[in-house]
CSV table of C-alpha atoms in Angstrom, one decimal:
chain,number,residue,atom,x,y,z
A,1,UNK,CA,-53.8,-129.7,-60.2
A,2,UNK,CA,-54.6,-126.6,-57.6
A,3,UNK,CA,-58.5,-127.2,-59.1
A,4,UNK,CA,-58.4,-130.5,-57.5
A,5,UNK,CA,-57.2,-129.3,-53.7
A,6,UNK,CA,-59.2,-129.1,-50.7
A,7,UNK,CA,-60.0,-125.3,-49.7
A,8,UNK,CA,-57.8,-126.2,-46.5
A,9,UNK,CA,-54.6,-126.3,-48.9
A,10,UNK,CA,-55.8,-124.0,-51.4
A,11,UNK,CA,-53.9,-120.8,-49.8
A,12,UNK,CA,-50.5,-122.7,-49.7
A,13,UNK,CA,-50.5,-124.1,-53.2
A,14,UNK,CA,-49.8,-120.6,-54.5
A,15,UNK,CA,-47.9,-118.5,-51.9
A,16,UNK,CA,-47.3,-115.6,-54.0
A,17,UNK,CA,-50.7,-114.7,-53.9
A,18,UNK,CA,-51.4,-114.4,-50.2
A,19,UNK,CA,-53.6,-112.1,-49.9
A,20,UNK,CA,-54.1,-112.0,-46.2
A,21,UNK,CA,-50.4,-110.9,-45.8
A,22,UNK,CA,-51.3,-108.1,-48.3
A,23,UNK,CA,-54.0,-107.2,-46.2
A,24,UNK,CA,-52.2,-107.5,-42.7
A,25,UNK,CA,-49.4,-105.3,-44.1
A,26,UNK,CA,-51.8,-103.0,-45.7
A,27,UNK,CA,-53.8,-102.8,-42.0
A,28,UNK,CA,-50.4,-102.2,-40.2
A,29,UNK,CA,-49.7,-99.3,-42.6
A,30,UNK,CA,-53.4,-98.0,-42.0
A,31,UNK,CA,-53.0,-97.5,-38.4
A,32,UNK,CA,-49.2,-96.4,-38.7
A,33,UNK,CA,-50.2,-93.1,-40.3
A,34,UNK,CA,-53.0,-92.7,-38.4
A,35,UNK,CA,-51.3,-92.7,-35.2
A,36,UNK,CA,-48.6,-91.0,-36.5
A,37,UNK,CA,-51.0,-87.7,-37.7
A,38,UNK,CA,-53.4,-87.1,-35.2
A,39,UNK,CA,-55.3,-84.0,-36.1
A,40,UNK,CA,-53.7,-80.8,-33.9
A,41,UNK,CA,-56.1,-79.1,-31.9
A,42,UNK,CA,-56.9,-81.4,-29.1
A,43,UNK,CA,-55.0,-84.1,-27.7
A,44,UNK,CA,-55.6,-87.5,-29.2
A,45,UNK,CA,-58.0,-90.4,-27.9
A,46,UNK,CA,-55.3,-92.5,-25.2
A,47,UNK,CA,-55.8,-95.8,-26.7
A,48,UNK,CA,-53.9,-94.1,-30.4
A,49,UNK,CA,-51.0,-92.6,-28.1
A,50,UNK,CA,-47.6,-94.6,-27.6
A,51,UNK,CA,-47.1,-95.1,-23.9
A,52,UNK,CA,-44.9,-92.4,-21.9
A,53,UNK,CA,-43.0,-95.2,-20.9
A,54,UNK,CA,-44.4,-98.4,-19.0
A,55,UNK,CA,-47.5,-99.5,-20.5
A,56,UNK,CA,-49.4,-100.6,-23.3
A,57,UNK,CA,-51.8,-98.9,-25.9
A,58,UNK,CA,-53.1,-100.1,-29.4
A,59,UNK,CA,-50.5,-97.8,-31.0
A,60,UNK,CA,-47.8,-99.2,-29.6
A,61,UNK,CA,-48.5,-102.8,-31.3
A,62,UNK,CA,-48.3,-101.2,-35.0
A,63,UNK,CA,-44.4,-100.9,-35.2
A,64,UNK,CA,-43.7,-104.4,-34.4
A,65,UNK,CA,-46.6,-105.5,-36.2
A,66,UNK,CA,-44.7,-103.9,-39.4
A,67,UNK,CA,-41.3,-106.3,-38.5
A,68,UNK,CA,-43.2,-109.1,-38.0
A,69,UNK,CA,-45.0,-108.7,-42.2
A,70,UNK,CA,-41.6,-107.7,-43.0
A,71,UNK,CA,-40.2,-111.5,-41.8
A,72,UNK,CA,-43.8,-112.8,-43.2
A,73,UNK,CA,-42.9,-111.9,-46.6
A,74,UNK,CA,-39.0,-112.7,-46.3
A,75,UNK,CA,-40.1,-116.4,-45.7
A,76,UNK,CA,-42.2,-116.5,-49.4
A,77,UNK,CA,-39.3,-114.2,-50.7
A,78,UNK,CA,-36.4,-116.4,-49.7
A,79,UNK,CA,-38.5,-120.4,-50.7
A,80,UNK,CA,-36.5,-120.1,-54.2
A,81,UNK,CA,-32.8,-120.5,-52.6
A,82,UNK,CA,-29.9,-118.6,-54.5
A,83,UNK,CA,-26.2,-118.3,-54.3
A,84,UNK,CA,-24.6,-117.2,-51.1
A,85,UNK,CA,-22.9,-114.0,-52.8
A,86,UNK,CA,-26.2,-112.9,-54.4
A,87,UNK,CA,-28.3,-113.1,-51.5
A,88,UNK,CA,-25.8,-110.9,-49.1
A,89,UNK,CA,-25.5,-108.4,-51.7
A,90,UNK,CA,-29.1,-108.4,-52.2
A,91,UNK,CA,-30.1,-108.5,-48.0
A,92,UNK,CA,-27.2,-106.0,-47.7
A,93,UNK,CA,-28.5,-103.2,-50.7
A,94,UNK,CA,-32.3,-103.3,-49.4
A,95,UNK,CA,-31.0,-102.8,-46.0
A,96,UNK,CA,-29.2,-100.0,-47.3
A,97,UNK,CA,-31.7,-98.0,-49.4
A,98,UNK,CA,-34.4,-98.4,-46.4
A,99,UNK,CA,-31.7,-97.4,-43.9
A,100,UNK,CA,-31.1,-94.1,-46.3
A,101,UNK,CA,-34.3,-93.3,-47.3
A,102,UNK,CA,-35.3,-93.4,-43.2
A,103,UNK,CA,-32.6,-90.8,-42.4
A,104,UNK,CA,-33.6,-88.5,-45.5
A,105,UNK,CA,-36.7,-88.7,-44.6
A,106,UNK,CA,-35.9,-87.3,-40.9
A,107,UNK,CA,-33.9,-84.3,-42.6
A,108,UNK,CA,-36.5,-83.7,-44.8
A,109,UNK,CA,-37.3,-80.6,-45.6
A,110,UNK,CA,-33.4,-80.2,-45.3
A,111,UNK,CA,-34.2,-76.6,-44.4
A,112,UNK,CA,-36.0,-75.0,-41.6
A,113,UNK,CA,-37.4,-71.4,-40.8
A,114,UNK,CA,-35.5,-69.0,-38.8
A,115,UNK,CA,-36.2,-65.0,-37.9
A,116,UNK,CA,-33.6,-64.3,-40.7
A,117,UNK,CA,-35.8,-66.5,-43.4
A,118,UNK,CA,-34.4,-70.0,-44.5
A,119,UNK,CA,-31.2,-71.9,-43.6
A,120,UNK,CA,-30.0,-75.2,-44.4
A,121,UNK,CA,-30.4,-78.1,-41.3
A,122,UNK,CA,-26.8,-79.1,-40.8
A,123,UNK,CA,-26.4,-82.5,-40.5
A,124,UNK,CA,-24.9,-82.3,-36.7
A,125,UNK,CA,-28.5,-81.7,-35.8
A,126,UNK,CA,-30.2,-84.5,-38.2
A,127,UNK,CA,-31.3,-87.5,-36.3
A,128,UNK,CA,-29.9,-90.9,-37.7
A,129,UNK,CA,-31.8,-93.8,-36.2
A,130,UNK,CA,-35.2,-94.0,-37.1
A,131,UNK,CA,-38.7,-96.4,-37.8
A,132,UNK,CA,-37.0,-96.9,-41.4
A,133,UNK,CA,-33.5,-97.5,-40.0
A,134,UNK,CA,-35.2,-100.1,-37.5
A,135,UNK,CA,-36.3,-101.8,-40.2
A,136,UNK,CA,-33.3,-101.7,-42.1
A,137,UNK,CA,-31.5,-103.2,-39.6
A,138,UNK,CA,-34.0,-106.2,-38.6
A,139,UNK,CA,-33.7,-107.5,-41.8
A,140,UNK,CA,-30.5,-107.6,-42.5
A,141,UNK,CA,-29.9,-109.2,-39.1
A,142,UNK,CA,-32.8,-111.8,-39.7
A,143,UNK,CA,-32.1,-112.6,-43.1
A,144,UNK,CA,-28.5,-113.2,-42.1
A,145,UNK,CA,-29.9,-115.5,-39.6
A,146,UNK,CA,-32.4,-117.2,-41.6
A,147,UNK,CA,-30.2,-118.1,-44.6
A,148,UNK,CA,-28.0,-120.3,-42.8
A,149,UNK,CA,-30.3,-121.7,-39.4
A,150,UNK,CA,-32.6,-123.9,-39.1
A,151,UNK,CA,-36.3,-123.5,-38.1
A,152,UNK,CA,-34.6,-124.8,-34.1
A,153,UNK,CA,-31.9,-122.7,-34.5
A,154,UNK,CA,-33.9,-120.1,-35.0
A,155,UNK,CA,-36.3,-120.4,-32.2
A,156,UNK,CA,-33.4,-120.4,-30.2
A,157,UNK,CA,-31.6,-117.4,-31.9
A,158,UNK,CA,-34.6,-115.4,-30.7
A,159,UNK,CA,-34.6,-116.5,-27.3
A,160,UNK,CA,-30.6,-115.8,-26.7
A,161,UNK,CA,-31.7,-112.2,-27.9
A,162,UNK,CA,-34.5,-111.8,-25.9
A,163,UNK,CA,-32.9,-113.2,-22.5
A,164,UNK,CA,-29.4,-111.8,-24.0
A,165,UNK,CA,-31.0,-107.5,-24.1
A,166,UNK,CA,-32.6,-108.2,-20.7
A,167,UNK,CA,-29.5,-109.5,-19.3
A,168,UNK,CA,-27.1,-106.2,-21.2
A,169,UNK,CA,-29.7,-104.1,-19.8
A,170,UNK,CA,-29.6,-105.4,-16.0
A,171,UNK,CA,-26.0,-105.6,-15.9
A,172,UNK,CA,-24.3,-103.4,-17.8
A,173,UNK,CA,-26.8,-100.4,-16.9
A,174,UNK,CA,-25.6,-98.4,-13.8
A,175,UNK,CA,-26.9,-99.7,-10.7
A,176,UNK,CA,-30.2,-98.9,-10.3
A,177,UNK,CA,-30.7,-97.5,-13.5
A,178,UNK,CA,-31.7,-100.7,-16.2
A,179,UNK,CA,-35.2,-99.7,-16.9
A,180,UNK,CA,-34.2,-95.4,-16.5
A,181,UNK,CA,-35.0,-93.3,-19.8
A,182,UNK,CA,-32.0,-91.5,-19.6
A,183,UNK,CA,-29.2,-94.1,-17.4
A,184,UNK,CA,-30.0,-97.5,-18.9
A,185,UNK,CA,-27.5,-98.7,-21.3
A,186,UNK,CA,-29.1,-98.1,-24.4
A,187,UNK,CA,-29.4,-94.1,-24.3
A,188,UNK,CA,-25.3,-94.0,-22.9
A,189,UNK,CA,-24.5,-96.2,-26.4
A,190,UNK,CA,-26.2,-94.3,-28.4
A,191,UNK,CA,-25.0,-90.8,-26.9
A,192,UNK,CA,-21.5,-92.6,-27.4
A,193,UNK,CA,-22.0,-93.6,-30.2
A,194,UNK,CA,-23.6,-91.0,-32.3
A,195,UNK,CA,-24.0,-87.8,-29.5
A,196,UNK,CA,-27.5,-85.8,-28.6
A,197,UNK,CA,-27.5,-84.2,-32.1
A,198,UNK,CA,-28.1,-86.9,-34.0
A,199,UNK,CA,-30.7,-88.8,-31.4
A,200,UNK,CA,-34.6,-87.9,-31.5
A,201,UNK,CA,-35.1,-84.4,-30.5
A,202,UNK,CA,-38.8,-84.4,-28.8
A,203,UNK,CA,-37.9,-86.7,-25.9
A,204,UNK,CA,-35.2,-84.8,-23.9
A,205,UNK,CA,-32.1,-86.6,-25.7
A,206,UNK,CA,-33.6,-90.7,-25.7
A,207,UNK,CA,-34.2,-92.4,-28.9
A,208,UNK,CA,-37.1,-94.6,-28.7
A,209,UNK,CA,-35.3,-96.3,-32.1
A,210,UNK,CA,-31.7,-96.6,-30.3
A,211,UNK,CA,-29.3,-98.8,-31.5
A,212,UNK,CA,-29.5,-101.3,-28.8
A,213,UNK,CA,-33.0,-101.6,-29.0
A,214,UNK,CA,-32.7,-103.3,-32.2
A,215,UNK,CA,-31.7,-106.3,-31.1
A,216,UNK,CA,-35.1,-107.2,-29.0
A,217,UNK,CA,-37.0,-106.5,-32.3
A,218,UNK,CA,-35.0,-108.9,-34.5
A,219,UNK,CA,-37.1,-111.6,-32.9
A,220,UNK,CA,-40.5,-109.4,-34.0
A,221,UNK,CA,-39.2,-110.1,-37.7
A,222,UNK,CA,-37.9,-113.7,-36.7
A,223,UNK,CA,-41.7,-114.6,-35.7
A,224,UNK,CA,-42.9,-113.7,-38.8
A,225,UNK,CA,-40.6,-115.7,-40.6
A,226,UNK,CA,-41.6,-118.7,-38.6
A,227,UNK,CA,-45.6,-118.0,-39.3
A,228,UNK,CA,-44.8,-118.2,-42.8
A,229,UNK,CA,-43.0,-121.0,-42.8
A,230,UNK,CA,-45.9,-122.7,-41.2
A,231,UNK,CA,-48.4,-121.4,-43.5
A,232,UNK,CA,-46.5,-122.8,-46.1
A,233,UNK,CA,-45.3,-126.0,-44.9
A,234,UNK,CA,-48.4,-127.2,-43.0
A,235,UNK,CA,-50.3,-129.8,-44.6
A,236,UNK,CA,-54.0,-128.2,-43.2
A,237,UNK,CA,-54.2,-124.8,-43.1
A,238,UNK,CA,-57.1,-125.1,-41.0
A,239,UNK,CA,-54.6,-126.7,-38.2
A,240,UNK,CA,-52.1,-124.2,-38.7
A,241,UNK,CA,-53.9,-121.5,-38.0
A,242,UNK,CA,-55.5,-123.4,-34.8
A,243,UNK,CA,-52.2,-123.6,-33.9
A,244,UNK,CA,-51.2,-119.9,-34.7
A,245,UNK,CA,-53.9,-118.7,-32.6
A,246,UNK,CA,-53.2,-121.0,-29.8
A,247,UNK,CA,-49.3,-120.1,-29.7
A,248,UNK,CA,-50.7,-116.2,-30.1
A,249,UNK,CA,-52.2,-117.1,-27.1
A,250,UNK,CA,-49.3,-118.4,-25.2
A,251,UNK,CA,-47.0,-115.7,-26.2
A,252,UNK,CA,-49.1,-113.2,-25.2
A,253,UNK,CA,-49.7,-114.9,-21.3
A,254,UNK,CA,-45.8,-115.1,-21.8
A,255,UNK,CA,-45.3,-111.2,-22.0
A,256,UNK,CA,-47.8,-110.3,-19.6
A,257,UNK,CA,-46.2,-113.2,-17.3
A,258,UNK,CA,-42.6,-111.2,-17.7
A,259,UNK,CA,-43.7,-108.4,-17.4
A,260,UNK,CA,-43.6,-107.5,-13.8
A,261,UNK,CA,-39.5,-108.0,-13.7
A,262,UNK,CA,-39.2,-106.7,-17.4
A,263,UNK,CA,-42.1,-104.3,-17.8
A,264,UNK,CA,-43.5,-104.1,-20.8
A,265,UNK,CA,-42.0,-100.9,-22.5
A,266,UNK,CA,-42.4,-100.2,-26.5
A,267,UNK,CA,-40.0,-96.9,-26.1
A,268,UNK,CA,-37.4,-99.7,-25.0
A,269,UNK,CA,-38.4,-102.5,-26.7
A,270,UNK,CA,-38.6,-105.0,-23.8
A,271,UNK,CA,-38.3,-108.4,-24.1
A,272,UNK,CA,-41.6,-109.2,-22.5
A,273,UNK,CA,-43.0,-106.4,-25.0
A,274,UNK,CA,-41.5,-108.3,-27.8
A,275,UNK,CA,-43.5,-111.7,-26.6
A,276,UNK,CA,-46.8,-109.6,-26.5
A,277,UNK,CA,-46.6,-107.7,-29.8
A,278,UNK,CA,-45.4,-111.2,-31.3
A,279,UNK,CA,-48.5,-112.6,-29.6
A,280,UNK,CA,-51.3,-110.4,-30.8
A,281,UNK,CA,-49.4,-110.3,-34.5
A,282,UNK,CA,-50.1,-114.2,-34.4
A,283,UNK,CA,-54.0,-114.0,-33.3
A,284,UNK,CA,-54.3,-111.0,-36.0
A,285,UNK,CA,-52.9,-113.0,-38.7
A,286,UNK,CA,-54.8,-116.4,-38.1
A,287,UNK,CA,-57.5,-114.5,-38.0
A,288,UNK,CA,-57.4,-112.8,-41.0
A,289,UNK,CA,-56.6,-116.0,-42.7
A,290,UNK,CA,-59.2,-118.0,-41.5
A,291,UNK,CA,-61.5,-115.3,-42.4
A,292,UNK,CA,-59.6,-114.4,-45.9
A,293,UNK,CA,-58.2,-118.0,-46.7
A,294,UNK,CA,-60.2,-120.0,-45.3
A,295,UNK,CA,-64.0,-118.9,-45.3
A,296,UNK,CA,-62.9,-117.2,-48.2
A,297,UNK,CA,-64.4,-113.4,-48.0
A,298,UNK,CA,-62.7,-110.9,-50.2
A,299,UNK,CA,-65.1,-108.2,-49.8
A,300,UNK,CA,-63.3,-105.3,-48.3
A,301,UNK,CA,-59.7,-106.3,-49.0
A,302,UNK,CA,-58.6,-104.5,-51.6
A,303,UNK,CA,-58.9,-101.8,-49.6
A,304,UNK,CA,-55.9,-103.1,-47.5
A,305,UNK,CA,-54.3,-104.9,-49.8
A,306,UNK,CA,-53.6,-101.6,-51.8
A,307,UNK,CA,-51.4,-100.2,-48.7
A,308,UNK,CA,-50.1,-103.7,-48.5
A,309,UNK,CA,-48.5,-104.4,-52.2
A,310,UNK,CA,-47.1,-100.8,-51.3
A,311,UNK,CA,-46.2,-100.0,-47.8
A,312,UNK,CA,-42.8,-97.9,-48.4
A,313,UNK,CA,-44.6,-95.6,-50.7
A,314,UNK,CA,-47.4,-95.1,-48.5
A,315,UNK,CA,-45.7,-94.8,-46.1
A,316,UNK,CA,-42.8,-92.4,-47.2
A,317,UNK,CA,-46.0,-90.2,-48.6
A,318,UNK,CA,-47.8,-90.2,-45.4
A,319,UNK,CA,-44.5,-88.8,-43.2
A,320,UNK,CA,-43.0,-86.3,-46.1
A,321,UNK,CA,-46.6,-84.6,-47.2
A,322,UNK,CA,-47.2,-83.9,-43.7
A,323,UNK,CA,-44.0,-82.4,-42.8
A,324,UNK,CA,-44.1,-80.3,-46.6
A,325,UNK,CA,-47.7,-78.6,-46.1
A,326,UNK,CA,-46.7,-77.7,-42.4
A,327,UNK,CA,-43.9,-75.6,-44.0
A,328,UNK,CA,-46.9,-73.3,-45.3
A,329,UNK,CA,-48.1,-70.9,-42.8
A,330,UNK,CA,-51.4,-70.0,-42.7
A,331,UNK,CA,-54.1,-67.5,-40.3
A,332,UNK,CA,-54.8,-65.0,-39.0
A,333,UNK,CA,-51.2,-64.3,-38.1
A,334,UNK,CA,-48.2,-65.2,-40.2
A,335,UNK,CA,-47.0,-68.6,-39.0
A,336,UNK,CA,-50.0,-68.9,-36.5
A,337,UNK,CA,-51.2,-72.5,-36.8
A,338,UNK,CA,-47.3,-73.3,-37.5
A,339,UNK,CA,-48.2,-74.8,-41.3
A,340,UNK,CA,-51.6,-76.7,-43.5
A,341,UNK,CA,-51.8,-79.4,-41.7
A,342,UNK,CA,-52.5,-77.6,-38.2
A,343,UNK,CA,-54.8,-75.0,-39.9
A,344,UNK,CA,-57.1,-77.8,-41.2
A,345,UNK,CA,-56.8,-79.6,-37.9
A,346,UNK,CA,-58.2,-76.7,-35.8
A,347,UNK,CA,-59.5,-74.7,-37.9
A,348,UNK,CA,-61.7,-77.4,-39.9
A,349,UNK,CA,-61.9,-80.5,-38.2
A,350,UNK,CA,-62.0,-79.2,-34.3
A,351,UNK,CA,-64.7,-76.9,-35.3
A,352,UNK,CA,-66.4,-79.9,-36.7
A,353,UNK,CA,-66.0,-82.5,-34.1
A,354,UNK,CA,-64.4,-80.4,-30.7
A,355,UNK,CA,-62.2,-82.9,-28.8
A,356,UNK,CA,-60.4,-86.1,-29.4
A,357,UNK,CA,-63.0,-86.8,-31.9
A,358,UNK,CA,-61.9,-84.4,-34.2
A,359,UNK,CA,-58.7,-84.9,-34.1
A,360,UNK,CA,-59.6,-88.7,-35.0
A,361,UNK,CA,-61.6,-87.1,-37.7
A,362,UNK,CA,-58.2,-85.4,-39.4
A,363,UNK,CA,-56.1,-88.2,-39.3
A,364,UNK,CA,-58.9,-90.5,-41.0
A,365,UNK,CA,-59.1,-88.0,-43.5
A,366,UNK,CA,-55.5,-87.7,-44.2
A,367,UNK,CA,-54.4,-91.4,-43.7
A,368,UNK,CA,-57.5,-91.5,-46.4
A,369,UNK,CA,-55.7,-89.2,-48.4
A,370,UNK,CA,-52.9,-91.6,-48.4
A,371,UNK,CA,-54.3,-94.4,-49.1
A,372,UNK,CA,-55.7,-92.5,-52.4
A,373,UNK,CA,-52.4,-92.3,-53.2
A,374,UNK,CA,-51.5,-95.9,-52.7
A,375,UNK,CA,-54.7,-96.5,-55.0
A,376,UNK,CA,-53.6,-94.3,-57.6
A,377,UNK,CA,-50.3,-96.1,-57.6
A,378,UNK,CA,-51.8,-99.7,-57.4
A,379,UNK,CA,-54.1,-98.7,-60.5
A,380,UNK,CA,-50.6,-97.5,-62.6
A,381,UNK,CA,-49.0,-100.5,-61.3
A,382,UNK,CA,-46.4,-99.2,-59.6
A,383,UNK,CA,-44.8,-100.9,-57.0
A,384,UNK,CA,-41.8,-99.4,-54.9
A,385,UNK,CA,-39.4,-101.7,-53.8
A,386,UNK,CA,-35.9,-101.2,-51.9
């Protein structure tokens, strides 16, 4: 029977094979490391560095990007309905593991160097929210809301926490003080609720991945959902992803709109941020379906679609590699470049390519490096799954 369908249904008729997901995901994951190791030596090109605080770069679209393929693939995962009891403790362990492996991975090495040699990092000092914990907690929110809503229900789910943060933000924040690093209402929760030492340490005490933050980027993985559903339900893919690009469109006029009352912010997760990210996510994804899907190339997406079928790996790699090799000091003096990573960053890459360049040059060749693992993996077959 799928020999006998029109190319414009062709992509629906066997979901679990959607490549352009795959190759979204794998893109997202591409970009995350790189961002996430610029090469040392120079400071990196703008455009790859997270806003200080108001504003918008590329690198601040990745994160969301990531919830948003996370509620893509819960919408294929979750078409074959189980039992109620099943499902929670299913949605409830995944949360779990990613949540854990997020806050090992921040205590990773678990030791640190001192002028007395090595010493264990207590655990009063090891940060507990996280990318990983994000995550964690997005889906177990969304897939509690998508098991029992409706696609209406939904859209208004999102838009309750949307207006809902702004609202918790603007009046619960000390006068004055909504959109302040250190006074909104986010950063007093969390230093209630968990205290400096286990908050993000490079920031002066604020968590860009606080806990009220989270409830903003619910609606990142919520949109994804919804794509997916549409991919899947509508009878033309071609219209689908018309409309997908259209409403990418809309949300992203819709962000920029807010944005002068509720500036667009990815350290605080705004609610007009959330609209934008959820808008370019839409044009990124109709576009690599129509181009994938659609006009059918393949050429070049394996490339992605290896990071894609293996994203936690990769990731996990990508974050714990980096941190091991910069426990090895290395130059001239003992501990001089402060580990590898920084000694092939300036003394290799910036000598290379001085500038920005170069250190665009070192995270290419280790997000590279990555990705040859994720190839290595995909070849063996192994998939990591929470």
């Amino acid at each position: 029977m799928t020999d006998t369908l029109a190319p414009d249904t062709l992509a629906i008729a066997n979901p679990r094979r959607f490549t352009a997901l795959d190759v979204f995901r794998g893109l997202t994951i591409f970009l995350m490391i790189l961002v996430n190791t610029a090469g040392p030596g120079a400071p990196a090109y703008a455009t790859l560095v997270h806003a200080k605080w108001f504003g918008f770069t590329l690198a601040d679209a990745i994160f969301p990007s990531f919830l948003f393929a996370m509620g893509n693939a819960m919408s294929f995962a979750t078409r074959k309905r189980i039992d109620t009891a099943p499902y929670l403790m299913r949605l409830c362990k995944r949360g779990a593991i990613i949540f854990v492996l997020g806050f090992l991975m921040y205590w990773f090495p678990f030791v640190t160097r001192t002028d007395d040699g090595w010493a264990a990092i207590p655990f009063a000092v090891t940060r507990v929210p996280g990318v990983l914990q994000r995550l964690a907690l997005c889906y177990v929110a969304a897939g509690l809301l998508v098991r029992w809503l409706d696609v209406r229900a939904i859209v208004i789910a999102g838009v309750v926490l949307l207006f809902g943060y702004w609202a918790i933000l603007v009046f619960l924040s000390a006068p004055g003080m909504a959109y302040d690093k250190f006074g909104t209402v986010g950063t007093q929760l969390d230093l209630w609720l968990l205290g400096p030492g286990h908050l993000y340490k490079k920031d002066g005490g604020f968590d860009p991945e606080g806990l009220l933050g989270t409830l903003p980027a619910i609606v990142n993985v919520l949109a994804g959902y919804l794509a997916g559903l549409a991919v899947q339900r509508g009878p033309y893919l071609t219209r689908t992803v018309r409309a997908m690009a259209l409403f990418g469109v809309a949300f992203v006029i819709a962000g920029l709109a807010w944005s002068p009352w509720f500036p667009l912010a990815k350290k605080l997760w705004t609610s007009s941020y959330v609209l934008l990210t959820i808008g370019i996510d839409c044009i990124a994804l109709a576009g690599i379906i129509a181009l994938i899907e659609l006009a059918g190339v393949k050429r070049g997406t394996r490339f992605f679609t290896i990071l894609g079928r293996n994203p936690l790996a990769v990731y996990l790699f990508s974050e714990l590699f980096v941190t091991a090799i910069n426990l090895i000091p290395l130059g001239p003096d003992d501990g001089a470049y402060g580990g590898l990573y920084e000694w092939v960053g300036i003394a290799i890459f910036q000598r290379i390519a001085p500038g920005a360049f170069g250190s665009l040059l070192c995270a290419v060749a280790y997000t590279m490096l990555c990705w040859a693992v994720g190839w290595w993996m995909d070849r063996k077959g192994w998939i990591l799954k929470a």
